[in-house]
Short mmCIF file of C-alpha atoms in Angstrom, two decimals:
data_model
loop_
_atom_site.label_atom_id
_atom_site.label_comp_id
_atom_site.label_asym_id
_atom_site.label_seq_id
_atom_site.Cartn_x
_atom_site.Cartn_y
_atom_site.Cartn_z
CA MET H 1391 135.63 104.69 89.50
CA LEU H 1392 134.01 101.31 88.97
CA ALA H 1393 133.96 99.54 92.30
CA GLU H 1394 133.42 96.17 93.94
CA ARG H 1395 135.64 94.28 91.52
CA PRO H 1396 139.43 94.75 91.19
CA GLY H 1397 140.64 95.28 87.66
CA VAL H 1398 137.36 96.48 86.13
CA ALA H 1399 138.57 100.05 85.71
CA GLN H 1400 141.71 98.77 84.05
CA ALA H 1401 139.63 96.55 81.78
CA ILE H 1402 137.80 99.59 80.45
CA SER H 1403 141.01 101.34 79.43
CA ASN H 1404 142.86 98.24 78.28
CA ASN H 1405 140.13 96.79 76.08
CA GLY H 1406 140.12 99.87 73.93
CA MET H 1407 137.29 101.09 71.73
CA PHE H 1408 135.16 98.79 69.67
CA PRO H 1409 134.44 99.87 66.10
CA GLY H 1410 132.10 102.81 65.96
CA GLY H 1411 132.98 104.01 69.46
CA GLU H 1412 131.25 101.13 71.25
CA LYS H 1413 132.09 99.76 74.68
CA ASP H 1414 130.69 96.37 75.70
CA LEU H 1415 130.91 95.87 79.46
CA GLN H 1416 128.25 93.19 79.60
CA GLY H 1417 128.65 90.62 82.37
CA ASN H 1418 131.58 92.28 84.17
CA LYS H 1419 130.00 92.05 87.65
CA ILE H 1420 130.03 95.83 87.98
CA ARG H 1421 128.09 96.93 91.06
CA SER H 1422 128.66 100.69 91.18
CA ILE H 1423 129.85 103.51 88.93
CA GLU H 1424 131.27 106.75 90.27
CA ARG H 1425 131.35 110.11 88.55
CA LYS H 1426 134.12 110.75 85.99
CA THR H 1427 134.59 107.02 85.43
CA PHE H 1428 134.22 107.61 81.68
CA SER H 1429 136.08 110.94 81.60
CA MET H 1430 138.65 109.52 79.16
CA MET H 1431 136.01 108.10 76.80
CA THR H 1432 133.98 111.13 75.86
CA LYS H 1433 133.57 109.94 72.26
CA LEU H 1434 131.67 106.79 73.15
CA ASP H 1435 128.67 106.24 70.90
CA SER H 1436 127.29 103.06 72.50
CA LEU H 1437 127.65 101.55 75.97
CA ASN H 1438 126.40 98.11 77.02
CA LEU H 1439 126.07 97.55 80.77
CA LYS H 1440 123.72 94.56 80.71
CA LYS H 1441 124.09 91.60 83.08
CA ASN H 1442 125.83 93.67 85.73
CA PRO H 1443 124.46 93.83 89.30
CA LEU H 1444 124.34 97.62 89.26
CA LYS H 1445 123.20 98.73 92.70
CA ALA H 1446 124.86 102.10 93.19
CA LEU H 1447 125.12 104.51 90.29
CA ARG H 1448 126.09 108.05 91.19
CA PRO H 1449 124.09 110.89 89.63
CA GLY H 1450 126.12 112.34 86.78
CA ALA H 1451 128.00 109.10 86.11
CA PHE H 1452 127.31 109.47 82.37
CA ASP H 1453 127.25 113.26 82.08
CA GLU H 1454 130.64 113.42 80.35
CA LEU H 1455 129.52 111.07 77.57
CA LEU H 1456 128.03 113.87 75.51
CA GLN H 1457 128.25 111.94 72.24
CA LEU H 1458 126.65 108.80 73.65
CA ASN H 1459 123.63 107.79 71.56
CA TYR H 1460 122.92 104.27 72.83
CA ILE H 1461 123.06 102.82 76.33
CA TYR H 1462 121.79 99.44 77.51
CA PHE H 1463 120.82 98.34 81.04
CA ASP H 1464 118.93 95.42 82.54
CA GLU H 1465 116.42 97.72 84.26
CA PHE H 1466 114.77 100.68 82.60
CA HIS H 1467 114.78 102.89 85.69
CA LEU H 1468 118.55 103.32 85.30
CA CYS H 1469 117.78 105.39 82.21
CA SER H 1470 117.01 108.25 84.61
CA LEU H 1471 120.80 108.64 84.99
CA ALA H 1472 121.30 109.09 81.24
CA LEU H 1473 118.47 111.36 80.14
CA HIS H 1474 120.63 113.04 77.50
CA VAL H 1475 121.16 109.73 75.66
CA ARG H 1476 118.95 109.38 72.60
CA VAL H 1477 118.20 105.65 72.96
CA CYS H 1478 118.11 103.88 76.32
CA GLU H 1479 117.09 100.24 76.62
CA PRO H 1480 115.00 98.65 78.01
CA ARG H 1481 112.20 101.14 77.70
CA GLY H 1482 110.01 99.54 80.36
CA ASP H 1483 109.37 96.60 82.67
CA GLY H 1484 105.89 95.65 81.47
CA ILE H 1485 104.14 97.85 84.02
CA SER H 1486 105.93 101.17 83.64
CA SER H 1487 107.96 102.75 80.88
CA ILE H 1488 110.23 105.73 80.39
CA ALA H 1489 107.17 107.81 79.54
CA HIS H 1490 104.37 106.44 81.74
CA LEU H 1491 103.82 104.92 85.15
CA LEU H 1492 101.23 102.61 83.57
CA ASP H 1493 102.55 101.99 80.09
CA SER H 1494 99.61 100.20 78.47
CA VAL H 1495 96.40 102.06 77.69
CA VAL H 1496 94.42 98.91 78.47
CA LEU H 1497 96.23 98.67 81.79
CA ARG H 1498 95.31 102.25 82.67
CA ILE H 1499 91.65 101.67 81.84
CA SER H 1500 91.65 98.42 83.82
CA VAL H 1501 93.07 100.10 86.92
CA TRP H 1502 90.42 102.82 86.85
CA LEU H 1503 87.68 100.26 86.16
CA VAL H 1504 88.67 97.84 88.93
CA ALA H 1505 89.15 100.73 91.36
CA PHE H 1506 85.71 102.13 90.57
CA VAL H 1507 83.91 98.76 90.68
CA ALA H 1508 85.66 97.67 93.88
CA GLY H 1509 85.04 101.02 95.54
CA LEU H 1510 81.40 101.29 94.54
CA GLY H 1511 80.62 97.66 95.35
CA ASN H 1512 82.25 97.66 98.76
CA VAL H 1513 80.80 101.02 99.77
CA ALA H 1514 77.36 99.72 98.77
CA VAL H 1515 77.90 96.60 100.88
CA LEU H 1516 79.02 98.60 103.91
CA VAL H 1517 76.17 101.11 103.68
CA GLY H 1518 73.56 98.44 102.96
CA ARG H 1519 74.60 96.15 105.79
CA PHE H 1520 74.72 99.03 108.27
CA LEU H 1521 71.26 100.30 107.30
CA LEU H 1522 69.35 97.06 106.76
CA ALA H 1523 68.41 94.77 109.61
CA GLU H 1524 69.84 91.28 109.20
CA PRO H 1525 69.02 88.02 110.99
CA ASN H 1526 72.64 86.94 111.25
CA GLU H 1527 74.68 89.68 112.88
CA VAL H 1528 77.87 87.64 113.15
CA HIS H 1529 78.10 86.82 109.47
CA SER H 1530 77.16 90.38 108.55
CA PHE H 1531 79.96 91.62 110.82
CA TYR H 1532 82.44 89.42 108.95
CA ILE H 1533 81.23 90.72 105.58
CA LYS H 1534 81.57 94.33 106.73
CA ASN H 1535 85.19 93.69 107.64
CA LEU H 1536 85.78 91.97 104.30
CA SER H 1537 84.32 94.96 102.46
CA LEU H 1538 86.52 97.32 104.44
CA ALA H 1539 89.60 95.28 103.52
CA ASP H 1540 88.63 95.26 99.85
CA LEU H 1541 87.88 98.98 99.96
CA LEU H 1542 91.54 99.58 100.86
CA MET H 1543 92.52 97.96 97.57
CA SER H 1544 90.26 100.40 95.75
CA VAL H 1545 91.97 103.30 97.53
CA TYR H 1546 95.36 101.91 96.50
CA LEU H 1547 94.30 101.62 92.85
CA PHE H 1548 92.90 105.16 92.79
CA ILE H 1549 96.21 106.51 94.14
CA ILE H 1550 98.24 104.63 91.51
CA ALA H 1551 95.87 105.77 88.75
CA ALA H 1552 96.10 109.38 89.93
CA TYR H 1553 99.91 109.38 89.98
CA ASP H 1554 99.90 107.82 86.52
CA VAL H 1555 98.02 110.90 85.32
CA VAL H 1556 100.46 113.21 87.13
CA PHE H 1557 103.54 111.52 85.63
CA ARG H 1558 102.04 110.97 82.17
CA GLY H 1559 104.60 111.49 79.42
CA HIS H 1560 107.64 112.09 81.65
CA TYR H 1561 107.61 109.35 84.27
CA ILE H 1562 111.35 108.65 84.05
CA HIS H 1563 112.07 112.10 85.51
CA HIS H 1564 110.15 111.14 88.67
CA GLU H 1565 110.77 107.39 88.73
CA THR H 1566 113.49 107.14 91.40
CA ARG H 1567 111.96 109.78 93.64
CA TRP H 1568 108.52 108.15 93.37
CA ARG H 1569 109.67 104.64 94.22
CA HIS H 1570 111.50 105.88 97.32
CA SER H 1571 108.73 108.23 98.45
CA TRP H 1572 106.47 107.74 101.45
CA GLN H 1573 103.51 107.78 99.08
CA CYS H 1574 104.79 104.67 97.30
CA SER H 1575 105.52 102.99 100.64
CA MET H 1576 101.98 103.80 101.77
CA CYS H 1577 100.59 102.35 98.54
CA GLY H 1578 102.55 99.15 99.13
CA PHE H 1579 101.31 99.03 102.70
CA LEU H 1580 97.67 99.50 101.62
CA SER H 1581 97.83 96.86 98.89
CA THR H 1582 99.49 94.29 101.15
CA LEU H 1583 97.15 95.07 104.05
CA SER H 1584 94.11 94.75 101.80
CA SER H 1585 95.30 91.53 100.18
CA GLU H 1586 96.35 89.72 103.35
CA SER H 1587 93.45 90.89 105.53
CA SER H 1588 91.03 89.85 102.78
CA VAL H 1589 92.62 86.39 102.59
CA LEU H 1590 92.48 85.96 106.36
CA ILE H 1591 88.87 87.20 106.63
CA LEU H 1592 87.76 84.87 103.83
CA THR H 1593 89.40 82.04 105.77
CA ILE H 1594 87.51 83.03 108.94
CA ILE H 1595 84.22 83.17 106.99
CA THR H 1596 84.94 79.72 105.60
CA VAL H 1597 85.67 78.39 109.09
CA ASP H 1598 82.37 79.87 110.26
CA ARG H 1599 80.45 78.21 107.43
CA TYR H 1600 82.30 74.93 107.84
CA THR H 1601 81.61 74.61 111.57
CA SER H 1602 78.00 75.78 111.17
CA ILE H 1603 77.19 73.11 108.58
CA LEU H 1604 79.30 70.19 109.77
CA TYR H 1605 78.88 70.95 113.49
CA PRO H 1606 75.53 72.77 113.71
CA LEU H 1607 75.42 72.83 117.51
CA SER H 1608 78.37 75.20 117.48
CA LEU H 1609 76.05 77.90 116.11
CA LYS H 1610 74.96 78.56 119.69
CA ARG H 1611 78.46 79.74 120.53
CA ARG H 1612 78.67 82.28 117.70
CA THR H 1613 78.44 85.77 119.18
CA ILE H 1614 79.44 89.27 118.19
CA ALA H 1615 82.00 89.25 120.99
CA SER H 1616 83.80 86.18 119.63
CA ALA H 1617 83.57 87.55 116.08
CA SER H 1618 85.08 90.86 117.24
CA ILE H 1619 87.99 89.02 118.84
CA ALA H 1620 88.57 87.05 115.63
CA MET H 1621 88.48 90.18 113.46
CA GLY H 1622 90.73 92.04 115.89
CA ALA H 1623 93.28 89.24 115.59
CA VAL H 1624 93.00 89.23 111.79
CA TRP H 1625 93.54 92.97 111.46
CA SER H 1626 96.41 92.92 113.95
CA VAL H 1627 98.22 90.18 112.03
CA ALA H 1628 97.57 91.84 108.65
CA ILE H 1629 98.78 95.25 109.87
CA LEU H 1630 101.89 93.68 111.38
CA LEU H 1631 102.72 91.77 108.19
CA SER H 1632 102.23 94.90 106.08
CA ALA H 1633 104.06 97.31 108.38
CA LEU H 1634 107.22 95.28 108.98
CA PRO H 1635 108.85 96.35 105.66
CA LEU H 1636 108.27 99.99 106.63
CA LEU H 1637 110.42 99.67 109.73
CA ASP H 1638 114.10 100.49 109.67
CA ILE H 1639 115.22 96.87 109.31
CA ASP H 1640 118.20 96.07 107.09
CA TYR H 1641 116.63 92.81 105.93
CA TYR H 1642 113.92 94.62 103.95
CA GLY H 1643 116.17 97.31 102.50
CA ASP H 1644 114.69 100.52 101.12
CA GLU H 1645 112.96 99.06 98.04
CA PHE H 1646 110.75 96.26 99.32
CA TYR H 1647 107.63 98.18 98.31
CA GLY H 1648 109.44 100.42 95.85
CA ASN H 1649 110.96 97.75 93.60
CA ASN H 1650 108.48 98.70 90.85
CA GLY H 1651 106.34 101.66 89.87
CA VAL H 1652 103.09 100.30 91.32
CA CYS H 1653 104.74 99.58 94.69
CA LEU H 1654 103.83 95.88 94.86
CA PRO H 1655 106.31 93.52 96.58
CA LEU H 1656 105.67 90.55 94.28
CA GLN H 1657 109.33 90.42 93.16
CA ILE H 1658 108.63 88.34 90.07
CA HIS H 1659 111.27 89.89 87.81
CA ASP H 1660 113.85 89.63 90.58
CA PRO H 1661 112.63 86.55 92.49
CA PHE H 1662 115.69 86.40 94.73
CA GLY H 1663 115.98 90.09 95.48
CA GLN H 1664 116.25 91.52 98.94
CA ALA H 1665 113.69 90.04 101.38
CA TRP H 1666 112.49 87.57 98.75
CA GLU H 1667 111.71 85.03 101.47
CA TYR H 1668 109.20 87.38 103.05
CA SER H 1669 107.54 88.14 99.73
CA THR H 1670 107.32 84.42 99.00
CA PHE H 1671 105.77 83.77 102.40
CA LEU H 1672 103.09 86.44 101.87
CA PHE H 1673 102.05 85.70 98.29
CA CYS H 1674 102.85 81.99 98.06
CA GLY H 1675 102.80 80.41 101.49
CA LEU H 1676 99.95 82.26 103.19
CA ASN H 1677 97.69 82.63 100.16
CA LEU H 1678 98.19 79.04 98.99
CA ALA H 1679 97.50 77.64 102.46
CA ALA H 1680 94.31 79.71 102.68
CA PHE H 1681 93.12 78.56 99.26
CA LEU H 1682 93.77 74.88 100.01
CA PHE H 1683 91.80 75.14 103.25
CA ILE H 1684 88.91 76.95 101.53
CA LEU H 1685 88.87 74.31 98.79
CA PHE H 1686 88.81 71.47 101.34
CA ALA H 1687 86.13 73.16 103.45
CA TYR H 1688 83.72 73.82 100.58
CA ILE H 1689 84.12 70.31 99.19
CA SER H 1690 83.39 68.90 102.66
CA MET H 1691 80.36 71.17 103.05
CA PHE H 1692 78.95 70.17 99.69
CA PHE H 1693 79.23 66.44 100.34
CA THR H 1694 77.78 66.85 103.83
CA ILE H 1695 74.78 68.72 102.44
CA SER H 1696 74.24 66.41 99.45
CA HIS H 1697 74.35 63.28 101.63
CA SER H 1698 71.66 64.60 103.99
CA LYS H 1699 68.59 64.06 101.83
CA ILE H 1700 65.11 65.32 102.62
CA GLY H 1701 62.12 66.19 100.50
CA LEU H 1702 61.43 65.22 96.92
CA ARG H 1703 64.27 63.98 94.77
CA SER H 1704 63.73 66.69 92.17
CA THR H 1705 63.92 69.35 94.88
CA GLN H 1706 67.09 67.80 96.24
CA GLN H 1707 68.75 67.70 92.85
CA LEU H 1708 67.79 71.28 92.06
CA GLN H 1709 69.07 72.54 95.40
CA ASP H 1710 72.27 70.49 95.12
CA ARG H 1711 72.95 71.98 91.70
CA THR H 1712 72.40 75.47 93.09
CA ILE H 1713 74.72 74.81 96.01
CA ALA H 1714 77.35 73.26 93.76
CA LYS H 1715 77.29 76.21 91.38
CA ARG H 1716 77.63 78.73 94.19
CA PHE H 1717 80.43 76.85 95.93
CA ALA H 1718 82.22 76.31 92.61
CA PHE H 1719 81.94 80.02 91.83
CA ILE H 1720 83.43 81.01 95.19
CA VAL H 1721 86.29 78.51 94.99
CA GLY H 1722 86.84 79.20 91.29
CA THR H 1723 87.25 82.95 91.73
CA ASP H 1724 89.68 82.42 94.60
CA PHE H 1725 91.61 80.00 92.41
CA LEU H 1726 91.78 82.41 89.47
CA CYS H 1727 92.90 85.30 91.66
CA TRP H 1728 95.41 83.59 93.96
CA VAL H 1729 96.84 80.45 92.37
CA PRO H 1730 98.22 82.08 89.17
CA ILE H 1731 100.25 84.47 91.33
CA VAL H 1732 101.65 81.54 93.30
CA LEU H 1733 102.47 79.57 90.14
CA ILE H 1734 104.11 82.51 88.37
CA LYS H 1735 106.23 83.33 91.39
CA VAL H 1736 107.32 79.70 91.78
CA ILE H 1737 108.14 79.50 88.05
CA ALA H 1738 110.17 82.71 88.30
CA MET H 1739 112.06 81.29 91.27
CA GLY H 1740 112.82 78.25 89.13
CA GLY H 1741 114.76 80.43 86.71
CA VAL H 1742 112.13 80.80 83.99
CA GLU H 1743 111.86 84.33 82.64
CA ILE H 1744 108.36 85.74 82.98
CA GLN H 1745 107.06 87.86 80.13
CA LYS H 1746 106.75 91.49 81.07
CA ASP H 1747 103.17 91.81 79.86
CA LEU H 1748 102.08 88.82 81.94
CA TYR H 1749 103.79 90.26 85.01
CA ALA H 1750 101.98 93.55 84.49
CA TRP H 1751 98.54 91.95 84.32
CA VAL H 1752 99.18 89.76 87.34
CA ALA H 1753 100.41 92.66 89.45
CA VAL H 1754 97.95 95.36 88.42
CA PHE H 1755 94.81 93.44 87.48
CA LEU H 1756 94.69 89.86 88.77
CA LEU H 1757 95.76 90.61 92.35
CA PRO H 1758 93.25 93.46 92.96
CA VAL H 1759 90.29 92.04 90.99
CA ASN H 1760 89.26 89.77 93.87
CA SER H 1761 88.37 92.93 95.80
CA ALA H 1762 85.82 93.76 93.10
CA LEU H 1763 84.39 90.22 93.04
CA ASN H 1764 83.92 89.72 96.79
CA PRO H 1765 80.93 92.11 97.08
CA VAL H 1766 79.22 90.14 94.31
CA LEU H 1767 80.01 86.76 95.83
CA TYR H 1768 79.16 87.46 99.45
CA THR H 1769 76.42 90.11 99.26
CA LEU H 1770 74.99 91.17 95.91
CA THR H 1771 74.00 87.62 94.85
CA THR H 1772 72.64 86.45 98.21
CA LYS H 1773 68.97 85.85 98.98
CA LEU H 1774 68.78 88.58 101.59
CA PHE H 1775 70.09 91.24 99.23
CA LYS H 1776 67.71 90.13 96.48
CA GLN H 1777 64.78 90.26 98.90
CA HIS H 1778 65.67 93.77 100.07
CA LEU H 1779 66.19 94.89 96.49
CA ALA H 1780 62.82 93.46 95.47
CA LYS H 1781 61.12 95.32 98.33
CA ILE H 1782 62.76 98.59 97.31
CA VAL H 1783 61.80 98.13 93.66
CA TYR H 1784 58.25 97.16 94.61
CA SER H 1785 57.84 100.16 96.92
CA CYS H 1786 59.13 102.48 94.19
CA ARG H 1787 56.85 101.06 91.50
CA THR H 1788 53.70 100.81 93.64
CA PRO H 1789 51.85 104.16 94.03
CA ALA H 1790 50.81 105.14 97.51
CA HIS H 1791 47.10 105.36 96.58
CA THR H 1792 47.02 101.66 95.64
CA ALA H 1793 47.95 100.57 99.11
CA ASN H 1794 44.26 99.85 99.81
CA ASP H 1795 42.12 97.78 97.47
CA SER H 1796 38.40 98.20 96.77
CA SER H 1797 37.37 96.13 99.77
CA GLY H 1798 39.37 98.35 102.09
CA ILE H 1799 41.83 95.63 103.04
CA SER H 1800 45.36 97.04 103.16
CA LEU H 1801 48.57 95.30 102.27
CA THR H 1802 49.74 95.85 105.82
CA SER H 1803 46.73 94.04 107.23
CA ILE H 1804 47.29 91.13 104.85
CA LEU H 1805 50.91 90.85 105.89
CA HIS H 1806 49.90 91.12 109.55
CA HIS H 1807 47.33 88.37 109.05
CA ARG H 1808 49.90 86.13 107.38
CA ASN H 1809 52.45 86.80 110.07
CA SER H 1810 49.92 86.02 112.80
CA LYS H 1811 49.15 82.71 111.09
CA LYS H 1812 52.84 81.93 110.87
CA THR H 1813 53.22 82.81 114.53
CA MET H 1814 50.38 80.47 115.49
CA VAL H 1815 51.82 77.66 113.41
CA THR H 1816 55.25 78.25 114.86
CA THR H 1817 53.86 78.26 118.39
CA PHE H 1818 52.02 74.99 117.93
CA SER H 1819 55.05 73.50 116.18
CA GLU H 1820 57.31 74.48 119.03
CA ARG H 1821 54.79 73.10 121.53
CA ASP H 1822 54.63 69.81 119.65
CA HIS H 1823 58.39 69.77 119.35
CA ASN H 1824 58.84 70.32 123.08
CA SER H 1825 56.32 67.63 123.93
CA SER H 1826 58.03 65.22 121.58
CA ASN H 1827 61.34 65.97 123.26
CA ARG H 1828 59.83 65.16 126.66
CA THR H 1829 58.50 61.83 125.44
CA SER H 1830 61.59 60.91 123.44
CA LEU H 1831 63.25 59.56 126.57
CA LEU H 1832 60.44 57.02 127.02
CA VAL H 1833 59.53 56.12 123.45
CA PRO H 1834 62.09 54.59 121.06
CA ASP H 1835 62.92 56.56 117.93
CA SER H 1836 60.62 55.85 115.04
CA PRO H 1837 61.91 55.53 111.47
CA ALA H 1838 60.50 58.98 110.75
CA SER H 1839 62.42 60.53 113.63
CA VAL H 1840 65.59 58.80 112.52
CA ARG H 1841 65.18 60.28 109.05
CA ALA H 1842 64.52 63.67 110.61
CA ASN H 1843 67.67 63.47 112.68
CA SER H 1844 69.74 62.43 109.67
CA SER H 1845 68.50 65.49 107.82
CA HIS H 1846 69.40 67.88 110.64
CA LYS H 1847 72.48 69.20 108.90
CA ARG H 1848 70.57 69.84 105.70
CA LYS H 1849 67.84 71.73 107.59
CA ASP H 1850 70.55 73.72 109.31
CA PHE H 1851 72.00 74.56 105.92
CA GLN H 1852 68.59 75.73 104.71
CA SER H 1853 68.33 78.08 107.68
CA TYR H 1854 71.90 79.09 106.94
CA MET H 1855 70.86 80.12 103.43
CA LYS H 1856 67.90 82.09 104.77
CA GLU H 1857 70.27 83.98 107.06
CA ASP H 1858 72.24 85.16 104.02
CA MET H 1859 75.34 83.11 104.71
CA ILE H 1860 75.53 81.21 101.42
#
């Protein structure tokens, strides 16, 4: 029988048949339907169950409606209970449909593309940073952790893309079982872990840059040990936040990760569903707070650098433009990947209906694409990577027999000679610097030394760039 509301069963029998064998039960607050509820209405041709909070429908609830040709729900996954009905609406939720896990062809291609680019880029970053010697081990350690976090998103996308192929053409037959499977829960765990750990690691990297540029003396305290503690804390928090919905806690229910076919807990179509507060905290509160801090930090860094002027004006302007472009690119990509999700979720919570296509692109493309962009932002466009790439290309294009020129002077000897000159210059510079430090207590600062001190932060930033941190 129809439950949770007295008088609903009587309403079905008392209202009688609508013309053409139709029954309109829209908006009757029906929560569950038992088997044989419609045993006396076997000639129904159309049944409308929209705007009912259907939470418990027994298998076989519509089996006796053999002449039913049209049935209407609010959620397409309920069509799995009426597979014999010729027309079941809606046919999808923007992401999935009755036929396919990923309904749009463009969406399928995008998932494979982002998964491949994110996987290849982050694997390249991990391998490259493990093999190549780097002057800044702490920053490199942060980037390795960021690449690992983003690589998890690639794994998640590959799993979703693979199951889309498996379910292609008959997804509705597997829909309920898939959403409640451990595989879907694991996909939700991986996507949330990747997203939140990436956000937290980017925040740590920003803190590292911010303190290094605005408070350069703190660079002396940056060690692998402290970085390991920070990353351990980040991963612990991210794992905890991602694993809580997997525990047997009534608050999360059994569909926190399985509320859609791609196992993402965004809850945009049902913004006040079960555990909506937790979903809002993850994708609105935490991500928005991280973005606002990153925005503030990079603006502060840019003004600190631009106000510490040294060298020729043309050089300053060129470098400032380069810094501004790079900072704007970093902040801009974070904005495009995080803020739209926050805005759409807030709008949905305000009662505005979000278009299904927009929801699909936000969930399947916009959220994971940051994992494909991070390798480009933090490794592939840095000076250190370009230098290593140039060396590799040069070594591949230069034949071994041209290593020595006609005078018998080798490239190695030239480099050794240059390095020895640099070492001598550095030694004398350090000696002069030390002597100047010893006399600075007796001699008042000259205008030149004042200008040098005022440019300390800018010099520190230049060394920061050489260490592959910008």
